[in-house]
Each structure stands twice: as structure tokens, then as C-alpha cells.
């Protein structure tokens, strides 16, 4: 019993070391307010628009995206308030939080593979959203955001632990499916749990926290969150197939899980 107690204490200390790191990603106040407002189903759209407009850089990025050919709006959108009316709450919320998340993490030259990180998050988020849209599920925008957020714990662990975590990632030889096992073996802490703790610190709703915590094991998600967590899990399998020179095995896993 004594070794087990010491191991639990070590886990707690390591988690505290990670979460107290001064260079952890942090969302700006505007993004946190957007999260707070959008958790209310009766959110005031003018108040939400005003909140986003308080950040000139974020506001301009959202408007530039809304006016892109992707959305194909018949007339140019000149305000966040109009964007909310034209596109709806979900897409504008997803855009605002996505830009804030990207800005908070950045692309530092600190030895972390940000290119692979963002590729996995983007592929997963887009795939999860496409699947949700195809099935006419109401969680498409949340699936996209959850895909982007899923591995935020990796960034936190790298910034807090440096080479100790880099060695763990290197030991997987690029096989993300082996990462949690390697983390638990070497550190007794795993990135999904750290990521969920960060999401809780940011006061994200459970609909975003649960996919972060359970994206590596969707079947373990608590009741009421299976659908969204499964979308992220399927998005991960789609990601595995896209950059692979031989996508056959990954596609087979995707088809089996999606059945």
C-alpha cells in the first residue's frame, strides 16, 4: 500500500507542477466571456456581438472569414451582429473560439511539433463536423471545437516538463495511439486529463470538456456525452487515414467504428 500512496502523491505533485507553469496557454478575456455567454441558450446576440467586437483583431478575423468564398454570402457582412444573424450563433462562436485558441497556443520554436498538433486538431475537427452535418446532428460546431481542443494537454505538458515530455513523445515514433500508454508509463499523468483540467480552468462547458477528457477512449464517456465524444473519435480515425501513404488499415478502423 505504501508504494501506491507515494505514487498517487507523485501524480498530484506533477499535475500541480504542470498546471502552475507560467507559460501554459491562456485564453483572452474576450474568449472566456464568449464561452460564458454561449453556455446560456437564451444568450443576447447583441451582447455577444459587442463582446467579440471589443477585440478588434478577433473581430476582423471573424469578419474576414465570414466574407470569404467558403460561406458565399450574397452581400458583404460588415458587422459581427449581422454575422450572427446570417450564420447563426454556432458558427460565429466556433470562429471566435478557434481564433482565440490558435492565438493562445501560437507556433513557438520550443521543440514541440506544432505542425502535427494543428494538423491533427484541424483534420479531426473538420471530419467530426462533416460527419455531424451528414447525420443532421446539432453538435457539428461543438465537434469542430472539440477536435481543435482535444490535445491541448500535450502543449501544457511540453511547456511544463520540457525534455521529460519530449522524450515520452519521441518514444512513440509518431504513433499518437501509443501516446497515453507512454505518458502513463513514464509520468503517470496523461494529456487528456491535463487538457480537461485546462478546459475546466477556462470554465468551458461539459460539452467541450468531455471530448478532451475521453477522446482517446470514447466508449468511456459518461452518459449524455457519447455522441459528441464519438464524433471526435471518428474524426481522429479520419485524421489517421488522411496523411498515411497506406490509408487502408485506418479507413478500415474508421468504417468499423462508424458502422
mmCIF file of C-alpha atoms in Angstrom:
data_model
loop_
_atom_site.group_PDB
_atom_site.id
_atom_site.type_symbol
_atom_site.label_atom_id
_atom_site.label_comp_id
_atom_site.label_asym_id
_atom_site.label_seq_id
_atom_site.Cartn_x
_atom_site.Cartn_y
_atom_site.Cartn_z
ATOM 1 C CA UNK A 1 0.000 0.000 0.000
ATOM 2 C CA UNK A 2 2.805 2.465 0.788
ATOM 3 C CA UNK A 3 4.341 2.477 -2.735
ATOM 4 C CA UNK A 4 0.865 3.054 -4.193
ATOM 5 C CA UNK A 5 0.296 6.012 -1.843
ATOM 6 C CA UNK A 6 3.639 7.510 -2.815
ATOM 7 C CA UNK A 7 2.778 7.070 -6.488
ATOM 8 C CA UNK A 8 -0.535 8.903 -6.030
ATOM 9 C CA UNK A 9 1.244 11.749 -4.223
ATOM 10 C CA UNK A 10 3.746 11.985 -7.056
ATOM 11 C CA UNK A 11 0.910 12.197 -9.576
ATOM 12 C CA UNK A 12 -0.643 15.054 -7.643
ATOM 13 C CA UNK A 13 2.642 16.921 -7.433
ATOM 14 C CA UNK A 14 3.310 16.502 -11.145
ATOM 15 C CA UNK A 15 -0.179 17.710 -12.038
ATOM 16 C CA UNK A 16 0.363 20.760 -9.820
ATOM 17 C CA UNK A 17 3.726 21.368 -11.493
ATOM 18 C CA UNK A 18 2.104 21.293 -14.935
ATOM 19 C CA UNK A 19 -0.929 23.419 -14.065
ATOM 20 C CA UNK A 20 1.174 26.037 -12.250
ATOM 21 C CA UNK A 21 3.519 26.507 -15.222
ATOM 22 C CA UNK A 22 3.636 30.205 -16.154
ATOM 23 C CA UNK A 23 3.798 29.521 -19.895
ATOM 24 C CA UNK A 24 0.604 27.460 -20.144
ATOM 25 C CA UNK A 25 -1.800 28.527 -22.912
ATOM 26 C CA UNK A 26 -4.314 31.082 -21.658
ATOM 27 C CA UNK A 27 -7.388 32.364 -23.442
ATOM 28 C CA UNK A 28 -8.015 36.128 -23.607
ATOM 29 C CA UNK A 29 -10.813 37.635 -21.538
ATOM 30 C CA UNK A 30 -12.967 38.131 -24.643
ATOM 31 C CA UNK A 31 -12.858 34.415 -25.486
ATOM 32 C CA UNK A 32 -13.710 33.444 -21.908
ATOM 33 C CA UNK A 33 -16.655 35.846 -21.982
ATOM 34 C CA UNK A 34 -17.828 34.315 -25.278
ATOM 35 C CA UNK A 35 -17.776 30.894 -23.621
ATOM 36 C CA UNK A 36 -19.685 32.229 -20.625
ATOM 37 C CA UNK A 37 -22.352 33.885 -22.775
ATOM 38 C CA UNK A 38 -22.866 30.967 -25.140
ATOM 39 C CA UNK A 39 -23.485 28.482 -22.352
ATOM 40 C CA UNK A 40 -26.838 30.261 -21.947
ATOM 41 C CA UNK A 41 -29.359 29.083 -24.535
ATOM 42 C CA UNK A 42 -31.093 32.472 -24.230
ATOM 43 C CA UNK A 43 -27.928 34.440 -24.899
ATOM 44 C CA UNK A 44 -28.400 38.019 -26.065
ATOM 45 C CA UNK A 45 -26.988 38.185 -29.601
ATOM 46 C CA UNK A 46 -26.294 41.953 -29.393
ATOM 47 C CA UNK A 47 -24.336 41.406 -26.162
ATOM 48 C CA UNK A 48 -22.363 38.550 -27.736
ATOM 49 C CA UNK A 49 -21.635 40.656 -30.814
ATOM 50 C CA UNK A 50 -20.472 43.558 -28.636
ATOM 51 C CA UNK A 51 -18.180 41.217 -26.692
ATOM 52 C CA UNK A 52 -16.466 39.950 -29.855
ATOM 53 C CA UNK A 53 -16.199 43.489 -31.240
ATOM 54 C CA UNK A 54 -14.292 44.530 -28.110
ATOM 55 C CA UNK A 55 -11.319 42.622 -29.538
ATOM 56 C CA UNK A 56 -10.553 44.398 -32.808
ATOM 57 C CA UNK A 57 -8.135 41.752 -34.027
ATOM 58 C CA UNK A 58 -10.535 38.887 -33.315
ATOM 59 C CA UNK A 59 -13.457 40.787 -34.807
ATOM 60 C CA UNK A 60 -11.595 41.469 -38.062
ATOM 61 C CA UNK A 61 -10.535 37.827 -38.389
ATOM 62 C CA UNK A 62 -14.105 36.613 -37.890
ATOM 63 C CA UNK A 63 -15.467 39.092 -40.461
ATOM 64 C CA UNK A 64 -12.721 38.248 -42.959
ATOM 65 C CA UNK A 65 -13.602 34.572 -42.635
ATOM 66 C CA UNK A 66 -17.360 35.149 -42.834
ATOM 67 C CA UNK A 67 -16.879 37.167 -46.035
ATOM 68 C CA UNK A 68 -14.685 34.526 -47.648
ATOM 69 C CA UNK A 69 -15.848 32.464 -50.615
ATOM 70 C CA UNK A 70 -16.342 29.497 -48.279
ATOM 71 C CA UNK A 71 -19.562 30.951 -46.899
ATOM 72 C CA UNK A 72 -20.682 32.510 -50.194
ATOM 73 C CA UNK A 73 -22.789 35.253 -48.637
ATOM 74 C CA UNK A 74 -24.839 37.180 -51.246
ATOM 75 C CA UNK A 75 -23.880 40.535 -49.694
ATOM 76 C CA UNK A 76 -20.822 41.578 -47.747
ATOM 77 C CA UNK A 77 -21.140 41.263 -43.972
ATOM 78 C CA UNK A 78 -19.927 44.426 -42.221
ATOM 79 C CA UNK A 79 -20.587 43.639 -38.556
ATOM 80 C CA UNK A 80 -20.413 40.795 -36.055
ATOM 81 C CA UNK A 81 -24.051 41.429 -35.205
ATOM 82 C CA UNK A 82 -25.014 40.815 -38.846
ATOM 83 C CA UNK A 83 -22.768 37.740 -38.970
ATOM 84 C CA UNK A 84 -24.655 36.267 -36.009
ATOM 85 C CA UNK A 85 -27.947 36.849 -37.807
ATOM 86 C CA UNK A 86 -26.744 35.472 -41.156
ATOM 87 C CA UNK A 87 -24.783 32.447 -39.942
ATOM 88 C CA UNK A 88 -26.258 31.726 -36.525
ATOM 89 C CA UNK A 89 -24.739 31.512 -33.086
ATOM 90 C CA UNK A 90 -22.878 28.219 -33.526
ATOM 91 C CA UNK A 91 -20.615 29.083 -36.486
ATOM 92 C CA UNK A 92 -19.684 32.541 -35.163
ATOM 93 C CA UNK A 93 -18.948 31.085 -31.713
ATOM 94 C CA UNK A 94 -16.774 28.405 -33.317
ATOM 95 C CA UNK A 95 -14.877 31.004 -35.341
ATOM 96 C CA UNK A 96 -14.302 33.280 -32.347
ATOM 97 C CA UNK A 97 -13.081 30.487 -30.063
ATOM 98 C CA UNK A 98 -10.968 28.895 -32.802
ATOM 99 C CA UNK A 99 -9.084 32.113 -33.497
ATOM 100 C CA UNK A 100 -8.620 32.722 -29.759
ATOM 101 C CA UNK A 101 -7.326 29.192 -29.243
ATOM 102 C CA UNK A 102 -4.881 29.476 -32.139
ATOM 103 C CA UNK A 103 -3.674 32.821 -30.826
ATOM 104 C CA UNK A 104 -3.174 31.494 -27.298
ATOM 105 C CA UNK A 105 -1.113 28.486 -28.382
ATOM 106 C CA UNK A 106 0.753 30.054 -31.276
ATOM 107 C CA UNK A 107 3.618 28.307 -33.026
ATOM 108 C CA UNK A 108 6.656 28.769 -30.814
ATOM 109 C CA UNK A 109 10.110 27.430 -31.567
ATOM 110 C CA UNK A 110 10.364 25.362 -28.398
ATOM 111 C CA UNK A 111 10.861 21.871 -29.801
ATOM 112 C CA UNK A 112 7.182 20.942 -29.919
ATOM 113 C CA UNK A 113 5.777 19.725 -33.247
ATOM 114 C CA UNK A 114 3.063 22.359 -33.673
ATOM 115 C CA UNK A 115 2.560 21.470 -37.324
ATOM 116 C CA UNK A 116 1.479 17.919 -36.473
ATOM 117 C CA UNK A 117 -0.511 19.212 -33.497
ATOM 118 C CA UNK A 118 -2.576 21.630 -35.567
ATOM 119 C CA UNK A 119 -2.946 19.166 -38.451
ATOM 120 C CA UNK A 120 -4.386 16.528 -36.120
ATOM 121 C CA UNK A 121 -6.708 19.027 -34.451
ATOM 122 C CA UNK A 122 -7.913 20.553 -37.728
ATOM 123 C CA UNK A 123 -8.405 17.244 -39.551
ATOM 124 C CA UNK A 124 -10.256 15.807 -36.564
ATOM 125 C CA UNK A 125 -12.440 18.873 -36.090
ATOM 126 C CA UNK A 126 -13.382 19.161 -39.757
ATOM 127 C CA UNK A 127 -14.068 15.430 -40.080
ATOM 128 C CA UNK A 128 -16.199 15.415 -36.920
ATOM 129 C CA UNK A 129 -18.187 18.399 -38.184
ATOM 130 C CA UNK A 130 -18.732 16.809 -41.608
ATOM 131 C CA UNK A 131 -19.994 13.596 -40.022
ATOM 132 C CA UNK A 132 -22.319 15.550 -37.716
ATOM 133 C CA UNK A 133 -23.649 17.619 -40.619
ATOM 134 C CA UNK A 134 -24.198 14.485 -42.708
ATOM 135 C CA UNK A 135 -26.185 12.891 -39.881
ATOM 136 C CA UNK A 136 -28.020 16.190 -39.239
ATOM 137 C CA UNK A 137 -26.819 16.261 -35.644
ATOM 138 C CA UNK A 138 -26.988 19.583 -33.762
ATOM 139 C CA UNK A 139 -23.433 19.246 -32.424
ATOM 140 C CA UNK A 140 -21.426 19.986 -35.583
ATOM 141 C CA UNK A 141 -19.824 23.209 -34.327
ATOM 142 C CA UNK A 142 -19.016 21.645 -30.937
ATOM 143 C CA UNK A 143 -17.409 18.684 -32.734
ATOM 144 C CA UNK A 144 -15.142 21.071 -34.637
ATOM 145 C CA UNK A 145 -14.128 22.958 -31.489
ATOM 146 C CA UNK A 146 -13.607 19.744 -29.524
ATOM 147 C CA UNK A 147 -11.342 18.437 -32.290
ATOM 148 C CA UNK A 148 -9.180 21.547 -32.069
ATOM 149 C CA UNK A 149 -9.086 21.341 -28.272
ATOM 150 C CA UNK A 150 -8.544 17.612 -27.798
ATOM 151 C CA UNK A 151 -4.735 17.608 -27.419
ATOM 152 C CA UNK A 152 -4.295 20.884 -25.526
ATOM 153 C CA UNK A 153 -2.891 18.798 -22.669
ATOM 154 C CA UNK A 154 0.094 17.891 -24.837
ATOM 155 C CA UNK A 155 1.041 21.561 -25.173
ATOM 156 C CA UNK A 156 0.672 22.057 -21.421
ATOM 157 C CA UNK A 157 2.814 19.027 -20.590
ATOM 158 C CA UNK A 158 5.517 20.044 -23.065
ATOM 159 C CA UNK A 159 5.734 23.602 -21.748
ATOM 160 C CA UNK A 160 5.816 22.486 -18.134
ATOM 161 C CA UNK A 161 8.061 19.413 -18.413
ATOM 162 C CA UNK A 162 10.232 20.231 -21.424
ATOM 163 C CA UNK A 163 12.631 17.453 -22.388
ATOM 164 C CA UNK A 164 10.984 14.992 -19.989
ATOM 165 C CA UNK A 165 7.826 15.136 -22.052
ATOM 166 C CA UNK A 166 9.688 15.370 -25.370
ATOM 167 C CA UNK A 167 11.325 12.024 -24.586
ATOM 168 C CA UNK A 168 7.907 10.459 -23.966
ATOM 169 C CA UNK A 169 6.552 11.760 -27.287
ATOM 170 C CA UNK A 170 9.682 10.602 -29.131
ATOM 171 C CA UNK A 171 9.289 7.108 -27.673
ATOM 172 C CA UNK A 172 6.033 6.666 -29.655
ATOM 173 C CA UNK A 173 7.807 7.141 -33.032
ATOM 174 C CA UNK A 174 4.960 9.337 -34.199
ATOM 175 C CA UNK A 175 2.194 6.844 -33.326
ATOM 176 C CA UNK A 176 -0.292 9.005 -31.428
ATOM 177 C CA UNK A 177 -2.318 5.938 -30.451
ATOM 178 C CA UNK A 178 0.587 4.874 -28.238
ATOM 179 C CA UNK A 179 0.978 8.248 -26.509
ATOM 180 C CA UNK A 180 -1.331 7.811 -23.499
ATOM 181 C CA UNK A 181 0.266 4.459 -22.648
ATOM 182 C CA UNK A 182 3.734 6.019 -22.884
ATOM 183 C CA UNK A 183 2.672 9.005 -20.748
ATOM 184 C CA UNK A 184 1.239 6.819 -18.014
ATOM 185 C CA UNK A 185 4.274 4.533 -18.069
ATOM 186 C CA UNK A 186 6.820 7.336 -17.810
ATOM 187 C CA UNK A 187 4.949 10.057 -15.910
ATOM 188 C CA UNK A 188 1.730 8.518 -14.534
ATOM 189 C CA UNK A 189 -0.115 11.514 -15.989
ATOM 190 C CA UNK A 190 -1.880 11.656 -19.352
ATOM 191 C CA UNK A 191 -2.575 14.537 -21.717
ATOM 192 C CA UNK A 192 -6.393 14.031 -21.979
ATOM 193 C CA UNK A 193 -6.752 14.560 -18.221
ATOM 194 C CA UNK A 194 -4.443 17.575 -18.167
ATOM 195 C CA UNK A 195 -6.310 19.032 -21.154
ATOM 196 C CA UNK A 196 -9.656 18.559 -19.416
ATOM 197 C CA UNK A 197 -8.309 20.334 -16.331
ATOM 198 C CA UNK A 198 -7.256 23.265 -18.504
ATOM 199 C CA UNK A 199 -10.689 23.360 -20.141
ATOM 200 C CA UNK A 200 -12.271 23.384 -16.687
ATOM 201 C CA UNK A 201 -9.981 26.236 -15.644
ATOM 202 C CA UNK A 202 -11.226 28.164 -18.675
ATOM 203 C CA UNK A 203 -14.794 27.401 -17.499
ATOM 204 C CA UNK A 204 -15.676 25.602 -20.705
ATOM 205 C CA UNK A 205 -18.985 23.718 -20.699
ATOM 206 C CA UNK A 206 -19.027 19.947 -20.259
ATOM 207 C CA UNK A 207 -19.819 19.542 -23.971
ATOM 208 C CA UNK A 208 -16.216 20.622 -24.669
ATOM 209 C CA UNK A 209 -14.518 19.249 -21.546
ATOM 210 C CA UNK A 210 -15.751 15.672 -22.021
ATOM 211 C CA UNK A 211 -14.387 15.204 -25.562
ATOM 212 C CA UNK A 212 -11.000 16.457 -24.355
ATOM 213 C CA UNK A 213 -11.024 14.004 -21.444
ATOM 214 C CA UNK A 214 -12.340 10.981 -23.372
ATOM 215 C CA UNK A 215 -11.188 11.472 -26.972
ATOM 216 C CA UNK A 216 -8.724 8.580 -26.623
ATOM 217 C CA UNK A 217 -11.413 6.245 -25.210
ATOM 218 C CA UNK A 218 -14.833 7.388 -26.465
ATOM 219 C CA UNK A 219 -16.704 4.373 -25.057
ATOM 220 C CA UNK A 220 -15.797 5.500 -21.523
ATOM 221 C CA UNK A 221 -17.548 8.869 -21.881
ATOM 222 C CA UNK A 222 -20.323 9.469 -19.327
ATOM 223 C CA UNK A 223 -23.983 9.290 -20.218
ATOM 224 C CA UNK A 224 -25.184 12.223 -22.269
ATOM 225 C CA UNK A 225 -21.811 12.884 -23.917
ATOM 226 C CA UNK A 226 -21.368 9.754 -26.042
ATOM 227 C CA UNK A 227 -22.494 11.336 -29.305
ATOM 228 C CA UNK A 228 -20.083 14.275 -29.273
ATOM 229 C CA UNK A 229 -17.143 12.264 -27.943
ATOM 230 C CA UNK A 230 -17.772 9.627 -30.619
ATOM 231 C CA UNK A 231 -17.728 12.310 -33.330
ATOM 232 C CA UNK A 232 -14.282 13.389 -32.141
ATOM 233 C CA UNK A 233 -13.140 9.762 -32.006
ATOM 234 C CA UNK A 234 -14.300 9.202 -35.592
ATOM 235 C CA UNK A 235 -12.596 12.441 -36.588
ATOM 236 C CA UNK A 236 -9.344 11.075 -35.150
ATOM 237 C CA UNK A 237 -9.661 7.949 -37.278
ATOM 238 C CA UNK A 238 -10.254 10.118 -40.347
ATOM 239 C CA UNK A 239 -7.105 12.062 -39.477
ATOM 240 C CA UNK A 240 -5.122 8.825 -39.238
ATOM 241 C CA UNK A 241 -6.152 7.891 -42.784
ATOM 242 C CA UNK A 242 -5.508 11.231 -44.498
ATOM 243 C CA UNK A 243 -1.691 11.645 -44.248
ATOM 244 C CA UNK A 244 -0.923 7.902 -44.377
ATOM 245 C CA UNK A 245 0.760 6.521 -47.500
ATOM 246 C CA UNK A 246 -1.300 3.361 -46.943
ATOM 247 C CA UNK A 247 -4.655 4.563 -45.569
ATOM 248 C CA UNK A 248 -6.299 1.127 -45.858
ATOM 249 C CA UNK A 249 -5.941 -0.007 -42.207
ATOM 250 C CA UNK A 250 -7.009 3.387 -40.835
ATOM 251 C CA UNK A 251 -10.013 3.538 -43.172
ATOM 252 C CA UNK A 252 -10.996 0.032 -42.120
ATOM 253 C CA UNK A 253 -10.953 1.105 -38.462
ATOM 254 C CA UNK A 254 -12.995 4.190 -39.353
ATOM 255 C CA UNK A 255 -15.630 2.148 -41.214
ATOM 256 C CA UNK A 256 -15.846 -0.376 -38.376
ATOM 257 C CA UNK A 257 -16.282 2.299 -35.693
ATOM 258 C CA UNK A 258 -18.759 4.308 -37.796
ATOM 259 C CA UNK A 259 -20.961 1.293 -38.504
#
